[in-house]
CSV table of C-alpha atoms and ligand atoms in Angstrom, one decimal:
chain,number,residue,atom,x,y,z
A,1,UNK,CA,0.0,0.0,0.0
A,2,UNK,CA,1.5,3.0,-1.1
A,3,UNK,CA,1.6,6.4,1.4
A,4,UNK,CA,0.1,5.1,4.1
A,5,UNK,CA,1.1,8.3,6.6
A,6,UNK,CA,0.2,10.8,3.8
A,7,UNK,CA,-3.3,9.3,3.5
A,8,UNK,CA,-3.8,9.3,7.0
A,9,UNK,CA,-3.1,12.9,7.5
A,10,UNK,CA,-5.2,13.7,4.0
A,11,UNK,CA,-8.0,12.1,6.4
A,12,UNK,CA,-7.3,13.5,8.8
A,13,UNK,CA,-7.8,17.4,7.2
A,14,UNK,CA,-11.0,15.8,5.7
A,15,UNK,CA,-12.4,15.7,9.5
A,16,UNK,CA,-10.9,19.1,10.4
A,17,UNK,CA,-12.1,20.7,7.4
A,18,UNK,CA,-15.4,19.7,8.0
A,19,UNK,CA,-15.3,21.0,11.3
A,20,UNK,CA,-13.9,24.1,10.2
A,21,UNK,CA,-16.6,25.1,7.7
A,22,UNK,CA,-19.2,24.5,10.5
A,23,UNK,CA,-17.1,27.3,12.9
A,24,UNK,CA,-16.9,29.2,10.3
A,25,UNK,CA,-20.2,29.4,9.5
A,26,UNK,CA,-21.0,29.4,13.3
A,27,UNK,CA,-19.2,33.0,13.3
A,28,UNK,CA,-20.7,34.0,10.1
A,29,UNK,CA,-24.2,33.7,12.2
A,30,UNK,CA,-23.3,34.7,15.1
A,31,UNK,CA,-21.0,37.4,15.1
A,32,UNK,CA,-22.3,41.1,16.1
A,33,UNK,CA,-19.7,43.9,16.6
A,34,UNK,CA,-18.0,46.6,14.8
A,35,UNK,CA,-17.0,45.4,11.2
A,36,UNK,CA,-20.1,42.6,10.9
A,37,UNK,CA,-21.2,44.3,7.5
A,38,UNK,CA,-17.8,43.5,6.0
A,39,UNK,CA,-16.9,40.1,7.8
A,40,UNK,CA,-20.1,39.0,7.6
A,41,UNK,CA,-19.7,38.2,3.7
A,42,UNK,CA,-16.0,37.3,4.2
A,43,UNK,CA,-17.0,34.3,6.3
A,44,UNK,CA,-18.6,33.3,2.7
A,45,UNK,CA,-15.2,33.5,1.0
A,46,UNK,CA,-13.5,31.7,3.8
A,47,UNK,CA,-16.4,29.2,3.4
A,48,UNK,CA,-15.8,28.7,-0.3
A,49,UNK,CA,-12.3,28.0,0.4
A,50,UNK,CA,-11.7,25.6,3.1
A,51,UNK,CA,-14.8,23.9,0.7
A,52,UNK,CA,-12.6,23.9,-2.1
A,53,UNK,CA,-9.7,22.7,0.2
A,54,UNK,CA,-11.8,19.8,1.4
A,55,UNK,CA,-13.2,18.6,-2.0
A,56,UNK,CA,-9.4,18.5,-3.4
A,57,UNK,CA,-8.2,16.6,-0.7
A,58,UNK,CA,-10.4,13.7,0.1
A,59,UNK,CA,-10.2,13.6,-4.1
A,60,UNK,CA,-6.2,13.5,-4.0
A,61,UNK,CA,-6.8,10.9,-0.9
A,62,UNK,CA,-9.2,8.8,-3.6
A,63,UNK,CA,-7.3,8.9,-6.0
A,64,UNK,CA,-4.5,7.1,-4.2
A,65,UNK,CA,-6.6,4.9,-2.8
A,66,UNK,CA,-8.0,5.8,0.1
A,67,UNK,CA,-11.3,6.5,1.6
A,68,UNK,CA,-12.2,9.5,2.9
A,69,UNK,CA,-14.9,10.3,6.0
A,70,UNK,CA,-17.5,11.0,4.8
A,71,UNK,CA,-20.2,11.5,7.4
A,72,UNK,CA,-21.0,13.9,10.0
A,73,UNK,CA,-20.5,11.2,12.6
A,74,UNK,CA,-17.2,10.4,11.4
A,75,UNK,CA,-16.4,14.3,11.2
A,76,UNK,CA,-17.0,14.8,14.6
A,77,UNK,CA,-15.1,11.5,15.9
A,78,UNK,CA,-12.1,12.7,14.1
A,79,UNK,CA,-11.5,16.1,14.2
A,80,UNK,CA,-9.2,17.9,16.4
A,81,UNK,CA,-10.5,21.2,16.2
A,82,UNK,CA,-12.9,22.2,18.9
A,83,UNK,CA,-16.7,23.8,19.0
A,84,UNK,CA,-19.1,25.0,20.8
A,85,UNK,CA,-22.9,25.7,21.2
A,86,UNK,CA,-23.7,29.1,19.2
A,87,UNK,CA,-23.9,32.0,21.4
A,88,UNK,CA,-24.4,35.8,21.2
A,89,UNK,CA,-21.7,37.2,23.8
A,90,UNK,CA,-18.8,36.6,22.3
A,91,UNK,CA,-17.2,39.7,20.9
A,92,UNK,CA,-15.7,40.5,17.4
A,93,UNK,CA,-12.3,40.0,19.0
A,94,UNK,CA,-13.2,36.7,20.3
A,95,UNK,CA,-14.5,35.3,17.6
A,96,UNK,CA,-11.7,36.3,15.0
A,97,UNK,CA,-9.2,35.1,17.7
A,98,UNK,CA,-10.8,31.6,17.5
A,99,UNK,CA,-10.6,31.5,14.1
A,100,UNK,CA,-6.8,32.6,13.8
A,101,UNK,CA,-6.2,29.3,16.0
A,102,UNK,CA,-8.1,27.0,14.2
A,103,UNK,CA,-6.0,28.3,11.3
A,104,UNK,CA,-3.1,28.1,12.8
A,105,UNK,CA,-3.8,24.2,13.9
A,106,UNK,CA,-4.6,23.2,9.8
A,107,UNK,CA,-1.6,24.6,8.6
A,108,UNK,CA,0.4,22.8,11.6
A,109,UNK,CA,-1.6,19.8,10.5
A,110,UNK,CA,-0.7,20.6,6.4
A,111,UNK,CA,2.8,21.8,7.4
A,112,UNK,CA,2.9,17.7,8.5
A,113,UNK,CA,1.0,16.4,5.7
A,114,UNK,CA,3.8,18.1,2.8
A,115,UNK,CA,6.9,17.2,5.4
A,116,UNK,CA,5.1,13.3,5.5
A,117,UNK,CA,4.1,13.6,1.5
A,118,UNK,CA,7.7,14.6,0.6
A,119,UNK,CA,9.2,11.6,2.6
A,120,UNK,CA,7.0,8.9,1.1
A,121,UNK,CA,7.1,10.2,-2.4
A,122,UNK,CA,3.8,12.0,-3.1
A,123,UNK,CA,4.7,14.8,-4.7
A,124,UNK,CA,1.6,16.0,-5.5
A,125,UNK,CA,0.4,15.8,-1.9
A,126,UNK,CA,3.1,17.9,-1.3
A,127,UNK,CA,2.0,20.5,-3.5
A,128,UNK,CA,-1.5,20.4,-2.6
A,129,UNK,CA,-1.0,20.5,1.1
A,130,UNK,CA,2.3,23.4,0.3
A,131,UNK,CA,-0.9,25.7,-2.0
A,132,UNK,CA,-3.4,25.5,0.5
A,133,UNK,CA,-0.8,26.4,3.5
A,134,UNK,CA,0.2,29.3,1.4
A,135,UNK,CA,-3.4,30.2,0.9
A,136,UNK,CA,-4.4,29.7,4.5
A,137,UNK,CA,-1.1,32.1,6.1
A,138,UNK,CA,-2.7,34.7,4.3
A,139,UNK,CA,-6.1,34.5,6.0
A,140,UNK,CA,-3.7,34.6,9.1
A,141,UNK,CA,-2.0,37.7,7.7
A,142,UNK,CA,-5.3,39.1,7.3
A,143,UNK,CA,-7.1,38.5,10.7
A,144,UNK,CA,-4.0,39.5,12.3
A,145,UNK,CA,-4.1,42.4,10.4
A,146,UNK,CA,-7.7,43.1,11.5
A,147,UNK,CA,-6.4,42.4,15.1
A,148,UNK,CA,-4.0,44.6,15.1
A,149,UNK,CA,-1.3,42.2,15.2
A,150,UNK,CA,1.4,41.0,13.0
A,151,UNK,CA,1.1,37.6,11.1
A,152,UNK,CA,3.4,35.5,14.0
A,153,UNK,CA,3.2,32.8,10.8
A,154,UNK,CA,6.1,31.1,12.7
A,155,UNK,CA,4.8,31.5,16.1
B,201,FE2,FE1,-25.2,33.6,4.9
């Protein structure tokens, strides 16, 4: 069987990224604060994306023979990144804080997926999981940004 660590971390981003869309969208709803009319719709872009991220790996995991979770049950059994029941007092801050860590945990997690890619010989792992950590360090850049921080991509 041939990449048997790479698969498991491509299935591994296939829980998180699940999970992801469905904080996402939590904040999306739930947010109020200075800035909603603005990161209100952005929520939808970051939506589209970490969609698009998910469809392209749990296809790069079939297409090297592996099976990807696939329901909400195995989502939630699986994923590493946290929730929690909507609510309306969390501020702006809070909520773009929250999703700065979450990023920050995928792009540990992809970080490991090109390192473990490289190592068994999937290069185009690698390049998949090296794209969307590109992509993702500038949503960090960005939040940070709106935090009034710098990036801390290294941190
Ligand atoms: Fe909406």
């Amino acid at each position: 069987m041939k990449y048997p660590e790479t698969k498991k971390i491509l299935n591994q981003a296939v829980a998180d990224l699940n999970q992801m869309i469905a904080v996402v969208r939590q904040t999306h709803w739930y947010m109020r604060g200075r800035g909603f009319m603005k990161l209100h719709p952005l929520m939808d872009d970051f939506m589209d994306d970490l969609n698009e991220q998910m469809d392209v790996i749990s296809e790069r995991l079939i297409a090297i023979d592996g099976a990807p979770y696939s329901t909400l049950g195995e989502y939630v059994e699986n994923t590493k990144i946290p929730d929690e029941k909507g609510r309306w007092d969390r501020t702006m801050e809070e909520r773009l804080e929250i999703l700065v860590k979450d990023y920050r945990y995928l792009n540990d997690l992809y970080e490991k997926g090109l390192e473990t890619a490289d190592k068994e010989g999937d290069a185009a792992t690698n390049d998949i999981f090296t794209g969307f950590k590109a992509a993702n360090d500038k949503r960090i850049w960005m939040l940070q940004a709106e935090l009034g921080k710098a990036p801390e991509i290294d941190a």
